[in-house]
């Protein structure tokens, strides 16, 4: 096999070849490390690459396989967004305040990957504490979109999405609080799935907004999303918000048959500001699913307009509480000063970037006496209405389709000085986090500049299988993967 063939392998293809004795994990891991060396100077997807540890894990995986062990992730190189704690490997959350922090334990999802024999190849760049939509808010550097190095990869899991798109890993984990897996997946032309709140453990995920955060997967195709979700999902004594509902064998249950599946197209997404090529690509995809036998109708989610304001009250409120722990005493970076108070102020003043400070101030304000009822409590009531909209829609349809993002990838620097424009980039993904339901983005074409477009498939709580089925049927019939970024 050529180097190009190696790095393009999906999880399931690599697994099949390793099982057949055609390739080894050591060969695959070397090919991926070579690819990182060749492309990451330009793409800058990784904050940390761990070649020695990865090669050790690859050798161990080959031995486990030789001893008769099987497993979908055995020997497969996976990248992790740098908001997931990794024992012995620096974990920064894209922030200066965690510079030098080396976690003493693995996040549950990381532990599960390791137990399954995955090879951890490195930690990917992220907007600071996952706050952002372009990965430009990283305190270290901006990641670039492999399809056009002058553009953003989306965010906040932009490093993971760019690494998958650049074939600089086989698959990656990210986190999604308001769109941070689905939006960069759309902008980088890969598959990104955000599970239902409570499907995957958050233990060891550095918290942004705890009632919205969920670990998600970024993969080269829908089958891989099913495989990787199956590997990380399920109950965890360390996270009481995870249900003990059994985890289906998502990959084994995949079927390309969508006959009779009821698809709702989200009416509210087709508004001003939606790039015409995105709109056209989404309608084409909907029509094609109709041709494959799905029943298509429009659905309305009347409170959609309020998702963005509600999110930007609730998420910063939770963030302001979560980020209080970074005081220079326990983790990472510390600035010395004459007094304890001075040390706190200087550490936080210098350790946090502008967007994180903006969120802490917004959140502190909306939680303070006199404003709590008007802002925070009101936003929680709106959240309930948004959830009720979805509950009503899912009485009528099995999945809801729409664009993942209003536009394709925008230029580096284009929105960085205009927070509202940046926030609008997640306008179609925020409401699923508020409702606690699941969704994924699957590639559905390109705009005239050759930039990828994402189709969002939303399912009800614990309806991952349905969303995967519709995306899989679409992908089997209309595979966009022949087109690759030219790196
Ligand atoms: N872009 C949104 C924000 O900045 C959501 C980010 C995320 O999902 N982590 O808050």
GROMACS .gro file of C-alpha atoms and ligand atoms in nm:
model
  497
    1UNK     CA    1   0.000   0.000   0.000
    2UNK     CA    2   0.116   0.353  -0.075
    3UNK     CA    3   0.150   0.620   0.195
    4UNK     CA    4  -0.159   0.793   0.054
    5UNK     CA    5  -0.364   0.477   0.079
    6UNK     CA    6  -0.252   0.429   0.438
    7UNK     CA    7  -0.347   0.774   0.561
    8UNK     CA    8  -0.687   0.767   0.391
    9UNK     CA    9  -0.801   0.455   0.572
   10UNK     CA   10  -1.110   0.482   0.787
   11UNK     CA   11  -1.138   0.304   1.123
   12UNK     CA   12  -1.338   0.021   0.971
   13UNK     CA   13  -1.114  -0.020   0.666
   14UNK     CA   14  -0.797  -0.013   0.878
   15UNK     CA   15  -0.954  -0.267   1.114
   16UNK     CA   16  -1.040  -0.498   0.829
   17UNK     CA   17  -0.689  -0.482   0.685
   18UNK     CA   18  -0.524  -0.533   1.022
   19UNK     CA   19  -0.753  -0.830   1.091
   20UNK     CA   20  -0.659  -0.978   0.752
   21UNK     CA   21  -0.290  -0.936   0.835
   22UNK     CA   22  -0.237  -0.697   0.541
   23UNK     CA   23  -0.110  -0.407   0.751
   24UNK     CA   24   0.008  -0.351   1.107
   25UNK     CA   25  -0.070  -0.075   1.351
   26UNK     CA   26   0.299   0.016   1.354
   27UNK     CA   27   0.289   0.079   0.977
   28UNK     CA   28  -0.034   0.275   0.999
   29UNK     CA   29   0.086   0.483   1.294
   30UNK     CA   30   0.414   0.561   1.118
   31UNK     CA   31   0.224   0.671   0.807
   32UNK     CA   32   0.002   0.900   1.012
   33UNK     CA   33   0.302   1.048   1.200
   34UNK     CA   34   0.474   1.111   0.864
   35UNK     CA   35   0.159   1.281   0.739
   36UNK     CA   36   0.152   1.505   1.048
   37UNK     CA   37   0.517   1.594   0.990
   38UNK     CA   38   0.442   1.679   0.626
   39UNK     CA   39   0.124   1.883   0.672
   40UNK     CA   40   0.094   2.017   1.023
   41UNK     CA   41   0.339   2.301   0.973
   42UNK     CA   42   0.076   2.446   0.739
   43UNK     CA   43  -0.249   2.322   0.898
   44UNK     CA   44  -0.145   2.356   1.267
   45UNK     CA   45  -0.409   2.114   1.390
   46UNK     CA   46  -0.201   1.976   1.679
   47UNK     CA   47  -0.094   2.139   2.004
   48UNK     CA   48   0.095   1.826   2.108
   49UNK     CA   49   0.198   1.519   1.908
   50UNK     CA   50   0.298   1.211   2.107
   51UNK     CA   51   0.503   0.998   1.866
   52UNK     CA   52   0.687   0.786   2.122
   53UNK     CA   53   0.379   0.698   2.320
   54UNK     CA   54   0.188   0.635   1.995
   55UNK     CA   55   0.453   0.395   1.860
   56UNK     CA   56   0.456   0.211   2.193
   57UNK     CA   57   0.078   0.175   2.182
   58UNK     CA   58   0.097   0.063   1.817
   59UNK     CA   59   0.346  -0.212   1.902
   60UNK     CA   60   0.130  -0.319   2.195
   61UNK     CA   61  -0.178  -0.327   1.970
   62UNK     CA   62  -0.002  -0.546   1.715
   63UNK     CA   63   0.096  -0.784   1.996
   64UNK     CA   64  -0.260  -0.792   2.131
   65UNK     CA   65  -0.389  -0.870   1.783
   66UNK     CA   66  -0.129  -1.142   1.735
   67UNK     CA   67  -0.249  -1.292   2.063
   68UNK     CA   68  -0.597  -1.323   1.915
   69UNK     CA   69  -0.762  -1.006   2.046
   70UNK     CA   70  -1.014  -0.829   1.820
   71UNK     CA   71  -1.169  -0.489   1.857
   72UNK     CA   72  -1.283  -0.208   1.631
   73UNK     CA   73  -1.024   0.040   1.760
   74UNK     CA   74  -0.733  -0.195   1.819
   75UNK     CA   75  -0.427  -0.024   1.669
   76UNK     CA   76  -0.613   0.275   1.520
   77UNK     CA   77  -0.452   0.623   1.558
   78UNK     CA   78  -0.696   0.869   1.716
   79UNK     CA   79  -0.647   1.240   1.798
   80UNK     CA   80  -0.798   1.408   2.104
   81UNK     CA   81  -0.917   1.765   2.143
   82UNK     CA   82  -0.703   1.927   2.408
   83UNK     CA   83  -0.996   1.967   2.648
   84UNK     CA   84  -0.979   1.596   2.735
   85UNK     CA   85  -0.753   1.505   3.025
   86UNK     CA   86  -0.474   1.265   2.934
   87UNK     CA   87  -0.258   1.114   3.204
   88UNK     CA   88   0.102   1.228   3.165
   89UNK     CA   89   0.034   1.437   2.853
   90UNK     CA   90  -0.003   1.817   2.879
   91UNK     CA   91  -0.365   1.934   2.853
   92UNK     CA   92  -0.420   2.307   2.794
   93UNK     CA   93  -0.780   2.362   2.680
   94UNK     CA   94  -0.615   2.610   2.443
   95UNK     CA   95  -0.548   2.842   2.738
   96UNK     CA   96  -0.235   2.999   2.887
   97UNK     CA   97  -0.383   2.944   3.230
   98UNK     CA   98  -0.336   2.568   3.189
   99UNK     CA   99   0.015   2.596   3.044
  100UNK     CA  100   0.226   2.325   3.206
  101UNK     CA  101  -0.073   2.131   3.342
  102UNK     CA  102  -0.020   1.756   3.316
  103UNK     CA  103  -0.332   1.567   3.428
  104UNK     CA  104  -0.284   1.283   3.676
  105UNK     CA  105  -0.565   1.080   3.516
  106UNK     CA  106  -0.739   1.004   3.185
  107UNK     CA  107  -1.087   1.123   3.095
  108UNK     CA  108  -1.327   0.828   3.088
  109UNK     CA  109  -1.353   0.846   2.708
  110UNK     CA  110  -0.974   0.838   2.679
  111UNK     CA  111  -0.953   0.543   2.916
  112UNK     CA  112  -1.211   0.359   2.703
  113UNK     CA  113  -1.017   0.426   2.383
  114UNK     CA  114  -0.696   0.301   2.544
  115UNK     CA  115  -0.865  -0.011   2.679
  116UNK     CA  116  -0.989  -0.079   2.327
  117UNK     CA  117  -0.630  -0.058   2.205
  118UNK     CA  118  -0.652   0.276   2.021
  119UNK     CA  119  -0.329   0.463   1.954
  120UNK     CA  120  -0.336   0.817   2.095
  121UNK     CA  121  -0.153   1.025   1.839
  122UNK     CA  122  -0.178   1.373   1.992
  123UNK     CA  123  -0.385   1.661   2.130
  124UNK     CA  124  -0.558   1.900   1.892
  125UNK     CA  125  -0.599   2.274   1.897
  126UNK     CA  126  -0.916   2.436   2.030
  127UNK     CA  127  -1.061   2.775   2.102
  128UNK     CA  128  -0.971   2.861   2.461
  129UNK     CA  129  -1.195   2.652   2.689
  130UNK     CA  130  -1.393   2.558   2.375
  131UNK     CA  131  -1.532   2.912   2.350
  132UNK     CA  132  -1.545   3.002   1.985
  133UNK     CA  133  -1.631   2.893   1.632
  134UNK     CA  134  -1.303   2.931   1.445
  135UNK     CA  135  -1.018   2.800   1.666
  136UNK     CA  136  -0.870   3.151   1.645
  137UNK     CA  137  -0.938   3.195   2.017
  138UNK     CA  138  -0.666   2.942   2.099
  139UNK     CA  139  -0.398   3.111   2.310
  140UNK     CA  140  -0.133   2.927   2.106
  141UNK     CA  141  -0.206   2.968   1.736
  142UNK     CA  142  -0.489   2.951   1.483
  143UNK     CA  143  -0.559   2.626   1.299
  144UNK     CA  144  -0.613   2.646   0.923
  145UNK     CA  145  -0.872   2.481   0.705
  146UNK     CA  146  -0.708   2.207   0.492
  147UNK     CA  147  -0.936   2.301   0.200
  148UNK     CA  148  -0.806   2.660   0.199
  149UNK     CA  149  -0.526   2.758   0.434
  150UNK     CA  150  -0.648   3.118   0.437
  151UNK     CA  151  -0.971   3.010   0.603
  152UNK     CA  152  -1.075   2.888   0.948
  153UNK     CA  153  -1.154   2.521   1.014
  154UNK     CA  154  -1.447   2.620   1.236
  155UNK     CA  155  -1.443   2.559   1.608
  156UNK     CA  156  -1.404   2.500   1.875
  157UNK     CA  157  -1.297   2.145   1.778
  158UNK     CA  158  -1.121   2.295   1.474
  159UNK     CA  159  -0.796   2.110   1.539
  160UNK     CA  160  -0.972   1.773   1.543
  161UNK     CA  161  -1.178   1.850   1.230
  162UNK     CA  162  -0.874   1.979   1.040
  163UNK     CA  163  -0.665   1.676   1.144
  164UNK     CA  164  -0.932   1.436   1.016
  165UNK     CA  165  -0.975   1.633   0.690
  166UNK     CA  166  -0.597   1.646   0.637
  167UNK     CA  167  -0.566   1.269   0.696
  168UNK     CA  168  -0.340   1.356   0.990
  169UNK     CA  169  -0.526   1.102   1.208
  170UNK     CA  170  -0.781   0.831   1.134
  171UNK     CA  171  -1.049   0.988   1.356
  172UNK     CA  172  -1.072   1.230   1.647
  173UNK     CA  173  -1.272   1.322   1.954
  174UNK     CA  174  -1.404   1.672   2.010
  175UNK     CA  175  -1.654   1.839   2.239
  176UNK     CA  176  -1.979   2.014   2.150
  177UNK     CA  177  -2.145   2.269   2.379
  178UNK     CA  178  -2.327   2.464   2.109
  179UNK     CA  179  -2.199   2.321   1.782
  180UNK     CA  180  -1.828   2.270   1.833
  181UNK     CA  181  -1.821   1.923   1.675
  182UNK     CA  182  -2.085   1.968   1.401
  183UNK     CA  183  -1.982   2.316   1.283
  184UNK     CA  184  -1.609   2.240   1.224
  185UNK     CA  185  -1.708   1.904   1.070
  186UNK     CA  186  -1.923   2.094   0.819
  187UNK     CA  187  -1.652   2.349   0.744
  188UNK     CA  188  -1.383   2.080   0.698
  189UNK     CA  189  -1.592   1.828   0.502
  190UNK     CA  190  -1.593   1.547   0.759
  191UNK     CA  191  -1.859   1.373   0.969
  192UNK     CA  192  -1.916   1.514   1.320
  193UNK     CA  193  -2.161   1.369   1.572
  194UNK     CA  194  -2.280   1.524   1.898
  195UNK     CA  195  -2.442   1.261   2.116
  196UNK     CA  196  -2.746   1.315   2.337
  197UNK     CA  197  -2.667   1.481   2.670
  198UNK     CA  198  -2.608   1.188   2.904
  199UNK     CA  199  -2.497   0.940   2.637
  200UNK     CA  200  -2.121   0.990   2.690
  201UNK     CA  201  -1.926   1.054   3.009
  202UNK     CA  202  -1.794   1.406   3.072
  203UNK     CA  203  -1.553   1.288   3.343
  204UNK     CA  204  -1.216   1.437   3.256
  205UNK     CA  205  -1.362   1.674   2.996
  206UNK     CA  206  -1.256   2.024   3.099
  207UNK     CA  207  -1.590   2.191   3.170
  208UNK     CA  208  -1.723   2.486   2.972
  209UNK     CA  209  -2.100   2.474   3.037
  210UNK     CA  210  -2.183   2.156   3.224
  211UNK     CA  211  -2.550   2.129   3.128
  212UNK     CA  212  -2.462   2.156   2.757
  213UNK     CA  213  -2.118   1.993   2.714
  214UNK     CA  214  -2.093   1.657   2.543
  215UNK     CA  215  -1.798   1.468   2.394
  216UNK     CA  216  -1.845   1.396   2.024
  217UNK     CA  217  -1.668   1.224   1.737
  218UNK     CA  218  -1.512   1.354   1.411
  219UNK     CA  219  -1.460   1.091   1.144
  220UNK     CA  220  -1.403   1.032   0.773
  221UNK     CA  221  -1.736   0.859   0.722
  222UNK     CA  222  -2.064   0.774   0.893
  223UNK     CA  223  -1.968   0.415   0.971
  224UNK     CA  224  -1.668   0.541   1.167
  225UNK     CA  225  -1.890   0.780   1.362
  226UNK     CA  226  -2.104   0.481   1.460
  227UNK     CA  227  -1.799   0.276   1.559
  228UNK     CA  228  -1.634   0.551   1.764
  229UNK     CA  229  -1.957   0.654   1.937
  230UNK     CA  230  -2.014   0.291   2.035
  231UNK     CA  231  -1.667   0.283   2.188
  232UNK     CA  232  -1.707   0.591   2.410
  233UNK     CA  233  -2.078   0.579   2.504
  234UNK     CA  234  -2.228   0.432   2.817
  235UNK     CA  235  -2.264   0.474   3.189
  236UNK     CA  236  -1.979   0.583   3.413
  237UNK     CA  237  -1.975   0.587   3.792
  238UNK     CA  238  -1.766   0.907   3.767
  239UNK     CA  239  -2.040   1.103   3.586
  240UNK     CA  240  -2.388   1.081   3.734
  241UNK     CA  241  -2.544   1.256   3.431
  242UNK     CA  242  -2.473   0.957   3.206
  243UNK     CA  243  -2.769   0.721   3.176
  244UNK     CA  244  -2.734   0.348   3.210
  245UNK     CA  245  -2.944   0.288   2.898
  246UNK     CA  246  -2.775   0.009   2.704
  247UNK     CA  247  -2.548   0.122   2.421
  248UNK     CA  248  -2.670  -0.015   2.088
  249UNK     CA  249  -2.418  -0.163   1.845
  250UNK     CA  250  -2.453   0.146   1.627
  251UNK     CA  251  -2.223   0.020   1.353
  252UNK     CA  252  -2.381  -0.325   1.322
  253UNK     CA  253  -2.728  -0.170   1.306
  254UNK     CA  254  -2.645   0.072   1.023
  255UNK     CA  255  -2.869   0.031   0.722
  256UNK     CA  256  -2.889   0.229   0.400
  257UNK     CA  257  -3.263   0.169   0.383
  258UNK     CA  258  -3.459   0.486   0.458
  259UNK     CA  259  -3.788   0.376   0.309
  260UNK     CA  260  -4.068   0.522   0.514
  261UNK     CA  261  -3.837   0.719   0.744
  262UNK     CA  262  -4.011   1.048   0.825
  263UNK     CA  263  -3.784   1.342   0.758
  264UNK     CA  264  -3.870   1.693   0.870
  265UNK     CA  265  -3.698   1.991   0.711
  266UNK     CA  266  -3.647   2.272   0.958
  267UNK     CA  267  -3.833   2.569   0.813
  268UNK     CA  268  -3.666   2.828   1.033
  269UNK     CA  269  -3.321   2.755   0.888
  270UNK     CA  270  -3.404   2.903   0.550
  271UNK     CA  271  -3.360   3.264   0.645
  272UNK     CA  272  -3.166   3.569   0.534
  273UNK     CA  273  -2.794   3.520   0.575
  274UNK     CA  274  -2.800   3.161   0.454
  275UNK     CA  275  -2.546   3.124   0.173
  276UNK     CA  276  -2.744   3.036  -0.144
  277UNK     CA  277  -2.510   2.744  -0.229
  278UNK     CA  278  -2.560   2.598   0.119
  279UNK     CA  279  -2.936   2.628   0.081
  280UNK     CA  280  -2.928   2.462  -0.261
  281UNK     CA  281  -2.703   2.177  -0.145
  282UNK     CA  282  -2.929   2.103   0.153
  283UNK     CA  283  -3.243   2.092  -0.061
  284UNK     CA  284  -3.068   1.867  -0.312
  285UNK     CA  285  -2.973   1.629  -0.030
  286UNK     CA  286  -3.331   1.634   0.101
  287UNK     CA  287  -3.466   1.554  -0.246
  288UNK     CA  288  -3.222   1.268  -0.281
  289UNK     CA  289  -3.331   1.120   0.050
  290UNK     CA  290  -3.687   1.151  -0.080
  291UNK     CA  291  -3.585   0.957  -0.391
  292UNK     CA  292  -3.439   0.690  -0.163
  293UNK     CA  293  -3.784   0.644  -0.013
  294UNK     CA  294  -3.793   0.877   0.288
  295UNK     CA  295  -4.111   1.075   0.352
  296UNK     CA  296  -4.022   1.444   0.349
  297UNK     CA  297  -4.220   1.729   0.505
  298UNK     CA  298  -4.146   2.065   0.660
  299UNK     CA  299  -4.144   2.112   1.035
  300UNK     CA  300  -4.147   2.428   1.239
  301UNK     CA  301  -3.949   2.499   1.554
  302UNK     CA  302  -4.111   2.831   1.645
  303UNK     CA  303  -3.868   2.934   1.920
  304UNK     CA  304  -3.553   2.889   1.710
  305UNK     CA  305  -3.486   3.263   1.704
  306UNK     CA  306  -3.436   3.261   2.078
  307UNK     CA  307  -3.177   2.983   2.086
  308UNK     CA  308  -2.882   3.214   2.039
  309UNK     CA  309  -2.971   3.466   2.312
  310UNK     CA  310  -3.067   3.185   2.552
  311UNK     CA  311  -2.742   3.001   2.484
  312UNK     CA  312  -2.532   3.314   2.536
  313UNK     CA  313  -2.688   3.363   2.879
  314UNK     CA  314  -2.683   3.003   3.000
  315UNK     CA  315  -2.341   2.899   2.865
  316UNK     CA  316  -2.151   3.202   3.001
  317UNK     CA  317  -2.335   3.172   3.336
  318UNK     CA  318  -2.217   2.813   3.374
  319UNK     CA  319  -1.872   2.903   3.242
  320UNK     CA  320  -1.829   3.182   3.495
  321UNK     CA  321  -1.883   2.929   3.773
  322UNK     CA  322  -1.673   2.653   3.613
  323UNK     CA  323  -1.377   2.880   3.545
  324UNK     CA  324  -1.360   3.010   3.902
  325UNK     CA  325  -1.132   2.716   3.980
  326UNK     CA  326  -0.844   2.860   3.774
  327UNK     CA  327  -0.696   3.074   4.045
  328UNK     CA  328  -0.325   2.997   4.014
  329UNK     CA  329  -0.334   2.773   4.320
  330UNK     CA  330  -0.429   2.435   4.187
  331UNK     CA  331  -0.360   2.410   3.816
  332UNK     CA  332  -0.113   2.529   3.557
  333UNK     CA  333   0.001   2.885   3.535
  334UNK     CA  334   0.060   3.120   3.831
  335UNK     CA  335   0.164   3.486   3.836
  336UNK     CA  336   0.336   3.592   4.158
  337UNK     CA  337   0.219   3.902   4.346
  338UNK     CA  338   0.251   4.060   4.693
  339UNK     CA  339  -0.084   3.934   4.819
  340UNK     CA  340  -0.307   3.633   4.765
  341UNK     CA  341  -0.570   3.856   4.606
  342UNK     CA  342  -0.308   4.011   4.381
  343UNK     CA  343  -0.190   3.665   4.276
  344UNK     CA  344  -0.547   3.563   4.181
  345UNK     CA  345  -0.601   3.882   3.984
  346UNK     CA  346  -0.274   3.874   3.800
  347UNK     CA  347  -0.299   3.501   3.722
  348UNK     CA  348  -0.653   3.532   3.585
  349UNK     CA  349  -0.587   3.867   3.419
  350UNK     CA  350  -0.293   3.733   3.224
  351UNK     CA  351  -0.395   3.368   3.199
  352UNK     CA  352  -0.734   3.411   3.029
  353UNK     CA  353  -0.784   3.551   2.679
  354UNK     CA  354  -1.032   3.819   2.573
  355UNK     CA  355  -1.321   3.590   2.475
  356UNK     CA  356  -1.301   3.390   2.798
  357UNK     CA  357  -1.302   3.712   3.002
  358UNK     CA  358  -1.603   3.835   2.804
  359UNK     CA  359  -1.790   3.515   2.889
  360UNK     CA  360  -1.697   3.530   3.258
  361UNK     CA  361  -1.822   3.888   3.278
  362UNK     CA  362  -2.144   3.812   3.088
  363UNK     CA  363  -2.208   3.509   3.306
  364UNK     CA  364  -2.131   3.681   3.634
  365UNK     CA  365  -2.359   3.967   3.538
  366UNK     CA  366  -2.656   3.751   3.441
  367UNK     CA  367  -2.627   3.551   3.763
  368UNK     CA  368  -2.599   3.850   3.994
  369UNK     CA  369  -2.875   3.966   4.229
  370UNK     CA  370  -3.122   4.189   4.051
  371UNK     CA  371  -3.043   4.045   3.706
  372UNK     CA  372  -3.083   3.676   3.772
  373UNK     CA  373  -3.459   3.667   3.709
  374UNK     CA  374  -3.446   3.892   3.407
  375UNK     CA  375  -3.166   3.709   3.231
  376UNK     CA  376  -3.062   3.370   3.362
  377UNK     CA  377  -3.405   3.249   3.476
  378UNK     CA  378  -3.572   3.384   3.162
  379UNK     CA  379  -3.317   3.202   2.946
  380UNK     CA  380  -3.391   2.877   3.131
  381UNK     CA  381  -3.762   2.922   3.056
  382UNK     CA  382  -3.682   2.978   2.689
  383UNK     CA  383  -3.471   2.663   2.699
  384UNK     CA  384  -3.778   2.468   2.811
  385UNK     CA  385  -3.978   2.611   2.519
  386UNK     CA  386  -3.706   2.514   2.272
  387UNK     CA  387  -3.706   2.160   2.406
  388UNK     CA  388  -4.086   2.150   2.378
  389UNK     CA  389  -4.061   2.255   2.010
  390UNK     CA  390  -3.839   1.955   1.942
  391UNK     CA  391  -4.062   1.721   2.144
  392UNK     CA  392  -4.359   1.830   1.932
  393UNK     CA  393  -4.166   1.797   1.605
  394UNK     CA  394  -4.046   1.447   1.694
  395UNK     CA  395  -4.409   1.341   1.738
  396UNK     CA  396  -4.441   1.394   1.361
  397UNK     CA  397  -4.100   1.304   1.219
  398UNK     CA  398  -3.809   1.071   1.294
  399UNK     CA  399  -3.524   1.312   1.216
  400UNK     CA  400  -3.491   1.682   1.135
  401UNK     CA  401  -3.273   1.806   0.850
  402UNK     CA  402  -3.122   2.143   0.778
  403UNK     CA  403  -2.794   2.317   0.710
  404UNK     CA  404  -2.526   2.272   0.978
  405UNK     CA  405  -2.394   2.625   0.927
  406UNK     CA  406  -2.521   2.936   0.748
  407UNK     CA  407  -2.205   2.967   0.537
  408UNK     CA  408  -1.901   2.769   0.430
  409UNK     CA  409  -1.560   2.837   0.593
  410UNK     CA  410  -1.485   3.208   0.641
  411UNK     CA  411  -1.149   3.379   0.626
  412UNK     CA  412  -0.896   3.386   0.909
  413UNK     CA  413  -0.941   3.718   1.087
  414UNK     CA  414  -1.275   3.790   0.917
  415UNK     CA  415  -1.498   3.762   1.227
  416UNK     CA  416  -1.252   3.776   1.512
  417UNK     CA  417  -1.329   4.139   1.602
  418UNK     CA  418  -1.705   4.094   1.582
  419UNK     CA  419  -1.824   3.848   1.849
  420UNK     CA  420  -2.187   3.857   1.734
  421UNK     CA  421  -2.096   3.756   1.378
  422UNK     CA  422  -1.882   3.478   1.522
  423UNK     CA  423  -2.168   3.362   1.749
  424UNK     CA  424  -2.404   3.350   1.449
  425UNK     CA  425  -2.189   3.081   1.293
  426UNK     CA  426  -2.352   2.835   1.539
  427UNK     CA  427  -2.706   2.960   1.495
  428UNK     CA  428  -2.830   2.623   1.362
  429UNK     CA  429  -2.651   2.401   1.613
  430UNK     CA  430  -2.708   2.570   1.952
  431UNK     CA  431  -3.069   2.463   2.000
  432UNK     CA  432  -2.983   2.090   2.002
  433UNK     CA  433  -2.754   2.143   2.301
  434UNK     CA  434  -3.020   2.346   2.479
  435UNK     CA  435  -3.270   2.063   2.416
  436UNK     CA  436  -3.015   1.795   2.509
  437UNK     CA  437  -3.077   1.597   2.190
  438UNK     CA  438  -2.836   1.448   1.934
  439UNK     CA  439  -2.724   1.547   1.589
  440UNK     CA  440  -2.458   1.506   1.328
  441UNK     CA  441  -2.317   1.683   1.028
  442UNK     CA  442  -2.246   1.490   0.708
  443UNK     CA  443  -2.082   1.635   0.394
  444UNK     CA  444  -2.338   1.722   0.123
  445UNK     CA  445  -2.141   1.905  -0.143
  446UNK     CA  446  -1.917   2.203  -0.215
  447UNK     CA  447  -1.967   2.569  -0.291
  448UNK     CA  448  -1.826   2.738  -0.601
  449UNK     CA  449  -1.496   2.799  -0.425
  450UNK     CA  450  -1.457   2.431  -0.352
  451UNK     CA  451  -1.539   2.462   0.019
  452UNK     CA  452  -1.734   2.180   0.187
  453UNK     CA  453  -2.099   2.209   0.292
  454UNK     CA  454  -2.255   2.016   0.583
  455UNK     CA  455  -2.603   1.867   0.616
  456UNK     CA  456  -2.725   1.857   0.975
  457UNK     CA  457  -2.927   1.551   1.077
  458UNK     CA  458  -3.088   1.592   1.418
  459UNK     CA  459  -3.242   1.312   1.618
  460UNK     CA  460  -3.439   1.301   1.943
  461UNK     CA  461  -3.281   1.215   2.277
  462UNK     CA  462  -3.103   0.879   2.241
  463UNK     CA  463  -3.200   0.870   1.872
  464UNK     CA  464  -2.838   0.848   1.749
  465UNK     CA  465  -2.920   0.534   1.552
  466UNK     CA  466  -3.183   0.715   1.346
  467UNK     CA  467  -2.958   1.009   1.268
  468UNK     CA  468  -2.676   0.774   1.172
  469UNK     CA  469  -2.910   0.570   0.950
  470UNK     CA  470  -3.027   0.871   0.749
  471UNK     CA  471  -2.673   1.005   0.715
  472UNK     CA  472  -2.545   0.661   0.616
  473UNK     CA  473  -2.813   0.613   0.350
  474UNK     CA  474  -2.728   0.953   0.206
  475UNK     CA  475  -2.353   0.885   0.215
  476UNK     CA  476  -2.388   0.543   0.051
  477UNK     CA  477  -2.580   0.696  -0.238
  478UNK     CA  478  -2.388   1.024  -0.270
  479UNK     CA  479  -2.034   0.989  -0.143
  480UNK     CA  480  -1.843   1.317  -0.152
  481UNK     CA  481  -1.517   1.167  -0.034
  482UNK     CA  482  -1.357   1.132  -0.376
  483UNK     CA  483  -1.276   1.503  -0.353
  484UNK     CA  484  -0.990   1.572  -0.110
  485UNK     CA  485  -0.811   1.883   0.006
  486UNK     CA  486  -0.497   1.943  -0.194
  487UNK     CA  487  -0.222   1.962   0.067
  488LIG     N1  488  -1.942   2.856   1.935
  488LIG     C1  489  -2.014   2.839   2.057
  488LIG     C2  490  -1.946   2.919   2.165
  488LIG     O1  491  -1.855   2.989   2.137
  488LIG     C3  492  -2.020   2.694   2.096
  488LIG     C4  493  -1.886   2.640   2.128
  488LIG     C5  494  -1.889   2.495   2.168
  488LIG     O2  495  -1.975   2.418   2.127
  488LIG     N2  496  -1.796   2.458   2.253
  488LIG     O3  497  -1.982   2.914   2.278
   0.00000   0.00000   0.00000
